[in-house]
Coordinates of C-alpha atoms in Angstrom, one line a residue:
X1368 CA 0.1 0.0 -0.2
X1369 CA 3.0 2.1 1.1
X1370 CA 4.4 1.4 -2.7
X1371 CA 1.5 2.1 -4.2
X1372 CA 1.2 5.4 -2.8
X1373 CA 4.8 6.6 -3.1
X1374 CA 4.5 5.6 -7.0
X1375 CA 1.2 7.7 -7.5
X1376 CA 3.0 10.7 -5.7
X1377 CA 6.4 10.2 -8.0
X1378 CA 3.7 9.8 -11.0
X1379 CA 1.8 13.2 -10.1
X1380 CA 4.7 14.7 -9.5
X1381 CA 6.5 14.5 -12.6
X1382 CA 3.3 15.4 -14.7
X1383 CA 3.2 18.6 -12.8
X1384 CA 6.6 19.6 -13.7
X1385 CA 6.4 18.4 -17.5
X1386 CA 2.5 20.1 -17.6
X1387 CA 5.0 23.5 -16.4
X1388 CA 7.6 23.1 -18.6
X1389 CA 4.9 23.2 -21.4
X1390 CA 3.1 25.8 -20.0
X1391 CA 6.4 28.4 -19.8
X1392 CA 7.4 27.2 -23.0
X1393 CA 4.0 28.5 -24.6
X1394 CA 3.5 31.5 -22.6
X1395 CA 6.8 33.5 -23.6
X1396 CA 7.9 35.3 -26.6
X1397 CA 11.0 35.0 -26.3
X1398 CA 12.9 32.4 -29.0
X1399 CA 16.0 31.8 -27.3
X1400 CA 13.8 31.1 -23.8
X1401 CA 11.2 28.7 -25.9
X1402 CA 13.6 26.9 -27.5
X1403 CA 15.5 26.2 -24.3
X1404 CA 12.4 24.6 -22.7
X1405 CA 11.4 23.2 -25.3
X1406 CA 15.3 21.0 -24.9
X1407 CA 14.1 20.8 -21.2
X1408 CA 10.9 19.0 -22.2
X1409 CA 13.3 16.4 -24.4
X1410 CA 15.6 15.8 -21.3
X1411 CA 12.3 15.2 -19.3
X1412 CA 11.3 12.8 -21.4
X1413 CA 14.6 11.0 -21.7
X1414 CA 14.4 11.4 -17.7
X1415 CA 10.9 9.6 -17.8
X1416 CA 12.1 6.7 -19.0
X1417 CA 14.6 6.4 -17.8
X1418 CA 12.2 6.7 -14.3
X1419 CA 9.7 3.8 -16.1
X1420 CA 13.8 1.5 -16.9
X1421 CA 14.9 1.6 -13.6
X1422 CA 11.4 0.9 -12.1
X1423 CA 10.4 -2.0 -14.7
X1424 CA 14.4 -4.0 -15.1
X1425 CA 16.6 -2.5 -13.0
X1426 CA 17.2 -4.9 -9.4
X1427 CA 19.0 -1.9 -7.8
X1428 CA 17.7 -2.4 -3.9
X1429 CA 17.8 2.0 -4.1
X1430 CA 15.7 2.3 -7.2
X1431 CA 12.8 3.8 -5.5
X1432 CA 14.6 6.8 -3.9
X1433 CA 16.2 7.7 -7.0
X1434 CA 12.7 7.8 -8.7
X1435 CA 11.7 9.9 -6.4
X1436 CA 14.9 12.0 -7.1
X1437 CA 14.5 12.2 -11.2
X1438 CA 11.0 12.6 -10.9
X1439 CA 11.1 15.6 -8.9
X1440 CA 14.7 17.1 -10.9
X1441 CA 13.7 15.2 -14.3
X1442 CA 17.2 16.6 -15.8
X1443 CA 19.3 17.0 -12.7
X1444 CA 18.1 14.3 -11.0
X1445 CA 19.2 11.5 -14.5
X1446 CA 22.5 13.6 -14.4
X1447 CA 23.0 12.4 -10.8
X1448 CA 22.0 9.0 -11.5
X1449 CA 24.3 8.5 -14.0
X1450 CA 27.4 9.9 -12.3
X1451 CA 26.7 8.2 -9.1
X1452 CA 23.3 6.3 -9.0
X1453 CA 24.1 3.1 -10.7
X1454 CA 26.6 0.9 -9.8
X1455 CA 27.5 -0.6 -13.1
X1456 CA 30.6 0.5 -13.8
X1457 CA 31.9 -0.4 -10.1
X1458 CA 30.4 -3.2 -10.4
X1459 CA 31.8 -4.8 -13.6
X1460 CA 35.4 -3.2 -12.7
X1461 CA 35.5 -5.3 -9.5
X1462 CA 34.5 -8.7 -11.6
X1463 CA 37.1 -7.8 -13.4
X1464 CA 39.7 -7.3 -11.4
X1465 CA 38.5 -10.1 -9.3
X1466 CA 38.8 -12.6 -12.3
X1467 CA 42.4 -11.7 -12.7
X1468 CA 43.6 -13.0 -9.4
X1469 CA 41.7 -16.7 -10.9
X1470 CA 39.2 -19.0 -9.7
X1471 CA 42.1 -20.9 -7.3
X1472 CA 43.3 -18.0 -6.2
X1473 CA 40.2 -16.4 -4.7
X1474 CA 38.4 -20.1 -3.2
X1475 CA 40.4 -22.3 -0.8
X1476 CA 43.1 -24.1 -1.4
X1477 CA 41.5 -27.1 -0.5
X1478 CA 38.2 -28.5 1.4
X1479 CA 39.0 -29.0 5.3
X1480 CA 39.3 -32.2 6.9
X1481 CA 35.7 -34.0 8.2
X1482 CA 37.0 -36.8 9.7
X1483 CA 36.3 -38.1 13.3
X1484 CA 33.9 -35.0 13.9
X1485 CA 31.9 -35.6 16.7
X1486 CA 29.2 -32.8 16.3
X1487 CA 26.3 -33.3 15.1
X1488 CA 24.5 -30.2 13.5
X1489 CA 21.2 -30.2 13.3
X1490 CA 19.1 -29.8 9.8
X1491 CA 18.8 -26.4 10.0
X1492 CA 22.5 -25.8 11.1
X1493 CA 22.5 -28.2 7.7
X1494 CA 21.1 -26.1 5.4
X1495 CA 23.0 -23.3 6.6
X1496 CA 26.4 -24.6 6.4
X1497 CA 25.1 -26.2 2.6
X1498 CA 23.9 -22.3 1.8
X1499 CA 27.1 -21.4 2.5
X1500 CA 29.7 -23.2 1.0
X1501 CA 26.9 -22.3 -2.5
X1502 CA 27.3 -19.1 -2.3
X1503 CA 30.7 -18.0 -0.4
X1504 CA 32.4 -21.1 -1.0
X1505 CA 34.5 -21.2 1.9
X1506 CA 33.7 -24.5 3.7
X1507 CA 32.8 -25.5 7.4
X1508 CA 35.6 -26.0 10.2
X1509 CA 35.2 -28.5 13.0
X1510 CA 39.0 -27.7 13.6
X1511 CA 38.8 -24.3 14.6
X1512 CA 38.4 -22.0 18.4
X1513 CA 36.5 -19.6 18.4
X1514 CA 36.5 -16.6 21.5
X1515 CA 34.2 -13.4 22.0
X1516 CA 35.6 -10.2 22.8
X1517 CA 33.2 -7.6 24.5
X1518 CA 34.1 -4.1 23.9
X1519 CA 37.4 -2.6 23.1
X1520 CA 38.8 -3.4 26.6
X1521 CA 38.8 -7.3 25.4
X1522 CA 39.8 -6.8 22.1
X1523 CA 42.7 -4.3 22.1
X1524 CA 44.6 -6.2 24.7
X1525 CA 44.2 -9.6 22.0
X1526 CA 44.8 -7.7 19.1
X1527 CA 48.5 -6.2 20.1
X1528 CA 49.4 -9.4 21.8
X1529 CA 48.8 -11.5 18.6
X1530 CA 50.5 -8.8 16.8
X1531 CA 53.6 -8.6 19.4
X1532 CA 53.9 -12.9 19.2
X1533 CA 53.7 -12.7 14.7
X1534 CA 56.7 -14.0 13.5
X1535 CA 56.5 -14.2 9.8
X1536 CA 53.5 -11.8 8.8
X1537 CA 50.9 -9.8 9.3
X1538 CA 47.6 -8.7 7.8
X1539 CA 45.3 -6.2 9.1
X1540 CA 42.4 -4.5 7.5
X1541 CA 40.2 -1.6 8.8
X1542 CA 37.3 0.4 7.4
X1543 CA 38.7 3.1 10.1
X1544 CA 41.9 3.4 11.5
X1545 CA 42.5 6.6 13.9
X1546 CA 46.0 8.2 14.3
X1547 CA 44.8 8.8 18.0
X1548 CA 46.0 7.0 20.9
X1549 CA 44.9 3.8 20.7
X1550 CA 45.5 3.8 16.6
X1551 CA 49.1 4.7 17.8
X1552 CA 49.4 1.5 19.9
X1553 CA 49.0 -0.6 17.2
X1554 CA 50.9 1.4 14.8
X1555 CA 54.1 1.2 17.2
X1556 CA 53.2 -2.4 17.6
X1557 CA 53.3 -3.0 13.8
X1558 CA 56.4 -1.1 13.1
X1559 CA 57.9 -3.0 16.0
X1560 CA 57.5 -5.9 14.5
X1561 CA 58.2 -4.8 11.2
X1562 CA 61.6 -3.8 12.2
X1563 CA 61.8 -7.5 13.7
X1564 CA 61.9 -9.1 10.2
X1565 CA 57.8 -9.6 10.1
X1566 CA 55.5 -8.7 6.8
X1567 CA 53.5 -6.6 7.8
X1568 CA 50.8 -5.2 5.1
X1569 CA 48.0 -2.9 6.2
X1570 CA 45.0 -1.7 3.8
X1571 CA 42.7 0.5 5.1
X1572 CA 39.2 2.2 3.4
X1573 CA 39.7 5.6 2.1
X1574 CA 36.8 6.6 2.8
X1575 CA 35.8 4.7 6.0
X1576 CA 39.8 6.3 7.3
X1577 CA 39.8 9.6 5.4
X1578 CA 40.8 12.2 7.9
X1579 CA 41.1 9.7 10.7
X1580 CA 44.5 8.8 9.9
X1581 CA 47.2 11.4 9.0
X1582 CA 49.6 11.3 6.6
X1583 CA 52.2 11.7 8.7
X1584 CA 51.2 8.4 10.2
X1585 CA 51.0 6.9 7.1
X1586 CA 54.5 7.9 6.1
X1587 CA 56.0 6.6 9.2
X1588 CA 54.8 3.3 8.8
X1589 CA 56.5 3.3 5.4
X1590 CA 59.6 4.6 6.4
X1591 CA 59.6 1.4 8.7
X1592 CA 59.1 -0.7 6.4
X1593 CA 55.2 -1.8 6.5
X1594 CA 53.1 -2.1 3.1
X1595 CA 50.5 0.3 3.1
X1596 CA 47.1 0.9 0.7
X1597 CA 44.0 2.1 0.7
X1598 CA 41.2 0.9 -0.7
X1599 CA 39.4 2.6 -3.8
X1600 CA 40.8 6.2 -2.9
X1601 CA 37.9 8.9 -4.2
X1602 CA 39.3 12.1 -5.5
X1603 CA 35.9 13.7 -5.9
X1604 CA 33.2 12.0 -3.9
X1605 CA 30.5 13.2 -5.4
X1606 CA 31.3 12.7 -8.9
X1607 CA 31.6 8.8 -8.2
X1608 CA 30.0 6.2 -7.7
X1609 CA 32.7 4.2 -5.8
X1610 CA 31.5 5.8 -2.2
X1611 CA 28.8 3.4 -2.3
X1612 CA 31.1 0.7 -2.4
X1613 CA 33.2 0.7 1.1
X1614 CA 35.4 -2.5 2.3
X1615 CA 34.2 -2.1 5.6
X1616 CA 35.7 -5.2 6.7
X1617 CA 37.9 -5.0 9.9
X1618 CA 40.6 -8.1 10.1
X1619 CA 43.6 -9.2 12.0
X1620 CA 45.6 -12.0 10.5
X1621 CA 49.0 -13.4 12.1
X1622 CA 50.9 -16.2 11.0
X1623 CA 47.9 -18.3 9.4
X1624 CA 47.1 -19.0 13.1
X1625 CA 45.0 -16.5 14.5
X1626 CA 42.9 -13.7 12.9
X1627 CA 40.3 -11.3 14.6
X1628 CA 37.0 -9.7 12.7
X1629 CA 33.8 -8.4 14.3
X1630 CA 32.2 -4.7 14.7
X1631 CA 35.4 -3.1 16.3
X1632 CA 37.5 -0.7 14.3
X1633 CA 40.7 1.0 15.6
X1634 CA 40.4 3.8 17.8
X1635 CA 39.8 5.8 20.7
X1636 CA 36.4 5.8 20.8
X1637 CA 36.0 2.2 20.7
X1638 CA 37.3 2.0 24.7
X1639 CA 35.2 4.8 25.4
X1640 CA 37.1 8.1 25.3
X1641 CA 34.4 9.3 23.1
X1642 CA 33.3 12.5 24.2
X1643 CA 30.2 12.0 22.5
X1644 CA 29.3 8.7 22.7
X1645 CA 30.8 7.4 26.0
X1646 CA 30.5 3.6 26.8
X1647 CA 30.6 2.1 22.8
X1648 CA 29.3 -1.5 23.2
X1649 CA 30.7 -3.4 20.3
X1650 CA 31.5 -7.3 19.9
X1651 CA 34.5 -8.8 18.0
X1652 CA 35.7 -12.7 17.4
X1653 CA 39.3 -14.2 17.8
X1654 CA 39.2 -17.0 15.5
X1655 CA 42.3 -20.1 15.5
X1656 CA 42.7 -22.9 13.6
X1657 CA 41.5 -24.0 9.8
X1658 CA 39.2 -20.9 9.4
X1659 CA 42.1 -18.4 9.8
X1660 CA 42.9 -20.0 6.3
X1661 CA 39.7 -18.5 4.9
X1662 CA 40.6 -15.1 6.4
X1663 CA 44.0 -14.5 4.8
X1664 CA 42.2 -15.8 0.9
X1665 CA 39.9 -12.8 1.3
X1666 CA 42.6 -10.6 2.3
X1667 CA 44.8 -11.5 -0.5
X1668 CA 42.1 -10.5 -3.0
X1669 CA 41.6 -7.4 -1.5
X1670 CA 44.9 -6.4 -1.2
X1671 CA 45.3 -7.5 -4.9
X1672 CA 42.4 -5.0 -5.8
X1673 CA 44.0 -2.5 -3.5
X1674 CA 47.8 -2.7 -5.2
X1675 CA 47.6 -5.1 -7.9
X1676 CA 50.1 -7.1 -5.8
X1677 CA 49.5 -11.4 -6.1
X1678 CA 50.3 -12.8 -2.8
X1679 CA 50.9 -15.9 -3.7
X1680 CA 53.6 -17.5 -1.0
X1681 CA 52.2 -20.8 0.5
X1682 CA 53.2 -19.7 4.4
X1683 CA 50.4 -16.6 3.9
X1684 CA 48.1 -19.6 3.5
X1685 CA 49.2 -22.3 6.0
X1686 CA 46.7 -23.1 8.7
X1687 CA 46.7 -25.2 11.9
X1688 CA 44.6 -27.1 13.6
X1689 CA 42.5 -27.5 16.7
X1690 CA 40.7 -29.2 18.9
X1691 CA 36.8 -29.6 17.9
X1692 CA 34.4 -27.1 19.3
X1693 CA 31.9 -27.3 17.1
X1694 CA 31.7 -25.7 13.6
X1695 CA 33.1 -22.6 12.3
X1696 CA 32.5 -20.9 8.5
X1697 CA 33.7 -17.4 7.1
X1698 CA 31.2 -15.5 4.7
X1699 CA 32.1 -12.7 2.7
X1700 CA 30.1 -10.4 0.7
X1701 CA 30.2 -7.4 -1.1
X1702 CA 29.1 -6.1 -4.8
X1703 CA 31.1 -8.4 -6.7
X1704 CA 28.1 -10.7 -6.1
X1705 CA 24.4 -10.4 -6.8
X1706 CA 23.4 -13.1 -4.4
X1707 CA 24.2 -11.0 -1.3
X1708 CA 26.0 -14.2 0.8
X1709 CA 25.7 -12.5 4.3
X1710 CA 21.8 -11.4 3.6
X1711 CA 20.8 -15.3 2.4
X1712 CA 22.5 -16.7 5.5
X1713 CA 20.5 -14.2 8.2
X1714 CA 17.1 -14.2 5.6
X1715 CA 18.1 -18.6 6.2
X1716 CA 18.8 -18.3 9.7
X1717 CA 15.1 -16.3 10.1
X1718 CA 13.0 -18.8 8.4
X1719 CA 14.8 -21.8 10.4
X1720 CA 14.4 -20.5 13.7
X1721 CA 12.2 -22.7 16.1
X1722 CA 12.2 -21.1 19.1
X1723 CA 14.3 -17.4 19.4
X1724 CA 15.8 -15.2 17.3
X1725 CA 18.2 -12.0 19.2
X1726 CA 20.0 -9.9 16.9
X1727 CA 22.1 -6.2 18.5
X1728 CA 22.7 -3.8 15.2
X1729 CA 23.1 -0.3 14.9
X1730 CA 21.0 0.2 12.1
X1731 CA 17.9 -1.8 11.5
X1732 CA 17.9 -0.6 7.8
X1733 CA 16.7 -4.1 6.2
X1734 CA 15.3 -4.8 2.5
X1735 CA 11.8 -6.4 2.1
X1736 CA 12.7 -10.3 2.7
X1737 CA 14.0 -10.0 6.1
X1738 CA 11.0 -7.6 7.5
X1739 CA 8.6 -10.1 5.8
X1740 CA 10.9 -13.1 7.6
X1741 CA 10.9 -11.4 11.2
X1742 CA 7.3 -10.5 10.9
X1743 CA 6.6 -14.0 9.7
X1744 CA 8.7 -15.9 12.7
X1745 CA 7.4 -13.7 15.2
X1746 CA 3.3 -14.7 14.2
X1747 CA 4.6 -18.5 14.5
X1748 CA 5.4 -17.8 17.9
X1749 CA 9.2 -17.5 17.8
X1750 CA 10.9 -14.9 20.5
X1751 CA 12.1 -12.3 18.2
X1752 CA 14.1 -9.9 20.2
X1753 CA 16.1 -6.8 18.3
X1754 CA 18.8 -4.5 20.4
X1755 CA 19.1 -1.0 18.8
X1756 CA 21.3 1.8 19.6
X1757 CA 19.6 4.2 22.4
X1758 CA 21.7 7.1 21.1
X1759 CA 22.4 7.4 17.6
X1760 CA 25.3 8.6 15.6
X1761 CA 23.6 9.6 12.5
X1762 CA 20.0 11.5 13.9
X1763 CA 18.7 10.7 10.1
X1764 CA 19.3 7.1 9.9
X1765 CA 18.3 6.3 13.3
X1766 CA 14.6 8.1 11.6
X1767 CA 15.1 5.4 9.4
X1768 CA 15.9 2.8 12.1
X1769 CA 13.0 3.8 13.9
X1770 CA 10.6 3.9 10.9
X1771 CA 10.6 -0.1 10.9
X1772 CA 9.5 -0.1 14.9
X1773 CA 5.7 0.1 14.3
X1774 CA 5.4 -2.6 11.8
X1775 CA 7.7 -5.1 13.6
X1776 CA 6.4 -4.3 16.8
X1777 CA 2.5 -5.4 15.6
X1778 CA 3.7 -8.7 14.6
X1779 CA 4.9 -9.3 18.3
X1780 CA 8.7 -8.6 17.7
X1781 CA 10.2 -6.9 20.7
X1782 CA 12.6 -4.2 20.3
X1783 CA 14.7 -2.6 22.8
X1784 CA 16.8 0.2 22.8
X1785 CA 19.9 0.5 25.0
X1786 CA 20.0 3.0 27.9
X1787 CA 22.1 5.7 26.6
X1788 CA 24.5 4.0 24.8
X1789 CA 25.6 3.3 21.2
X1790 CA 25.7 -0.5 20.2
X1791 CA 27.8 -0.9 17.6
X1792 CA 28.1 -4.9 17.6
X1793 CA 26.7 -6.8 14.9
X1794 CA 25.2 -10.8 16.0
X1795 CA 22.8 -12.6 15.5
X1796 CA 21.7 -15.5 17.5
X1797 CA 18.9 -18.0 16.7
X1798 CA 17.5 -21.0 19.2
X1799 CA 20.6 -20.2 21.4
X1800 CA 22.6 -22.6 18.9
X1801 CA 23.5 -21.1 15.7
X1802 CA 24.5 -17.5 15.9
X1803 CA 26.7 -14.7 13.0
X1804 CA 28.9 -12.3 14.7
X1805 CA 30.7 -9.7 11.8
X1806 CA 31.0 -6.2 10.7
X1807 CA 28.1 -6.4 8.5
X1808 CA 25.1 -4.8 9.9
X1809 CA 21.3 -5.2 9.3
X1810 CA 20.7 -2.4 6.2
X1811 CA 20.4 -3.0 2.9
X1812 CA 24.2 -1.2 2.5
X1813 CA 25.6 -3.7 4.3
X1814 CA 23.9 -6.3 2.5
X1815 CA 24.1 -5.7 -1.2
X1816 CA 27.1 -2.0 -1.5
X1817 CA 29.7 -2.7 1.2
X1818 CA 32.7 -5.2 1.1
X1819 CA 32.0 -7.6 4.9
X1820 CA 32.8 -10.7 6.2
X1821 CA 30.6 -12.6 9.2
X1822 CA 31.5 -15.3 10.8
X1823 CA 29.3 -18.4 11.4
X1824 CA 29.1 -20.4 14.2
X1825 CA 27.6 -24.1 14.9
X1826 CA 27.2 -25.1 18.2
X1827 CA 30.3 -23.6 19.6
X1828 CA 31.2 -22.6 23.2
X1829 CA 31.7 -19.0 21.8
X1830 CA 27.6 -19.0 21.4
X1831 CA 27.3 -19.2 25.3
X1832 CA 28.9 -15.9 25.7
X1833 CA 27.0 -14.3 23.1
X1834 CA 24.1 -15.1 24.6
X1835 CA 25.5 -13.7 28.3
X1836 CA 26.0 -10.5 26.8
X1837 CA 22.5 -10.3 25.4
X1838 CA 21.4 -11.1 28.9
X1839 CA 23.3 -8.0 30.1
X1840 CA 22.4 -6.2 27.5
X1841 CA 18.7 -6.8 27.4
X1842 CA 18.9 -5.5 31.6
X1843 CA 20.4 -2.6 30.2
X1844 CA 17.8 -2.0 27.8
X1845 CA 14.1 -0.4 27.5
X1846 CA 11.4 -1.8 26.0
X1847 CA 9.1 -0.2 23.6
X1848 CA 5.9 -1.3 24.1
X1849 CA 3.6 -1.2 20.6
X1850 CA 0.9 1.0 22.1
X1851 CA 3.0 3.9 23.9
X1852 CA 4.9 4.1 20.7
X1853 CA 1.7 4.2 18.2
X1854 CA 1.1 7.5 19.9
X1855 CA 4.4 9.3 18.9
X1856 CA 4.5 12.9 17.2
X1857 CA 3.2 13.5 13.9
X1858 CA 7.0 15.4 13.8
X1859 CA 8.5 12.1 14.6
X1860 CA 6.1 10.0 11.8
X1861 CA 6.8 12.7 9.1
X1862 CA 10.9 12.5 10.0
X1863 CA 10.6 8.6 10.2
X1864 CA 8.8 8.3 7.0
X1865 CA 10.8 11.0 5.0
X1866 CA 13.8 9.2 6.1
X1867 CA 12.5 4.9 5.2
X1868 CA 12.1 6.3 2.2
X1869 CA 15.7 7.4 1.2
X1870 CA 17.0 4.1 3.8
X1871 CA 18.1 2.5 0.2
X1872 CA 20.9 4.7 0.1
X1873 CA 22.0 5.4 3.0

C-alpha cells in the first residue's frame, strides 16, 4: 500500500513538472527561452523513460529513492543517477579485477578435514552450511576455536598481543583506523614487528579512514618497512560511484594462526574515550585454527584489488588445527556478488528458527525479504528480540531505523533501545545454537553495497558467551511498548517516513 502511494505521488510530481514546462514554453515570446524550454522538455521525456526503465528492469535495491529524485528534478536527477546512482561500472570493475586473480586464487586451496567429527549439527545448521558453501565458497571447519571479545577493552589487548607474537606475517585490514592514542599503540606494535623482519601489510578503506589517519602516520609506517595501501581512493566523491562501495571489513591475520574480526574498528572511541558517545558497545571475535585460512584468502583478494600485488607464498595460506569445538564458517559478501551472501544467510537463519531469534545491530534498515521473515517468525510464536542503539550516531539514519518499529512491533517482535548507549555490535543468534558475528549491519548497504565478512558459529562454546552478553544487554535496555510507540508525535512520524524513503541510499 505504501509503495503504491509513493509511486502515485512520484507520477503526479513528474506530470506537474512536465505541465509547467509546456506552459512556460507556450507563453514566453523569447525564441531562445522557448527553445531552452523545449530542450528541457526533451530531457524530461528522456528522464521519465529512464525512470520507467529503472523501475521495471533494474534489480537495484535503492531504485525507489532515485525514482523520487528523477521525478522531482527530471534533468538534474538523471545526471546525478548516471554519475553516482547506478553501480554497473563499479560492479564490472570489481568483477574484472577479481577475475584476473583466477578462481584457484580466490577459493580455498582445499576443503577442511571432516574425518572423525563428533559435532552433530541440526538439520537447520546443515542447510546453512550447504547454503554458505554454495554462495560464499568457504567450507565449514570443525577444527577451529573461537572466543568472543566483548567491547574494546577485551579486543585490543588480544589484538596487540597477537601482533607482538607475530613471527612471519601480519595482515591488517580496517574500515576505520584513527591516528589517536589507541591507533598509535597499534601502529607502534606493527612497526616493532616490521623492524624485526616480520612482513606487515596494512590496508585501510580510503573513505572510512579519510581524515582519521594522518599522512604523517602513513609516512611513518612506510618508512618503517610496512606495506601500506588504501582501498579504492575517491578523488571527487560527488562525481564517483565508489562512495557506494566501501570496504567495511575489519580483519587481522597473524601467521595464519590467529584472526580477529567483528564490529570494532581501531581508535579511542572503541575503548569508551569518545566525548560524544561515552560507552561504546561492540563485539569482535577471535578465531584460531583452520578457519583463519579463509581470512588470509579474503585479505589477499582485497590486497590485490587495491595494489595489483599477488600474495602467492604458501605460508600466507598455512593453517593450524585446533581441538574440535563445534563448526566455524566464514561468509564474505560485496558488490562482486549478485546473491548477497550475508543477507541470504541471515534470512535463512530467521526462517529456520524454532524458538528464538536475538539480534543486536546499530542500524535496522533491512530490505523487504528480511522484514517479512522477521514478521513471519514473530507471528509463528518465535521469540524475536532486537536491540538497537538508545543514542544515535547519525540522526537521520536513526529515524530510518525507527521507521520500521511499528510494523514489527504490531506482529510481536520485541524491540529494545540500549539505554543512552550507541551499540555497534552485529550479532544474530538463533535457538541458542547457531550464531553469526561480523562486520555486516542489518541494512541494505551492508547486504548489497559494502564489502563485509561474518563468521558463522554452529554449536560452539562461544555462542554461550554471546547469549550471556545478550542477557546483560537486555537488562541495560528499555523495551519499546507497541501502544506507546503508536502515540508518538506527528513530527516523529513524518521524519521517520521521510527517512525510510531514502533508507536504501544511506
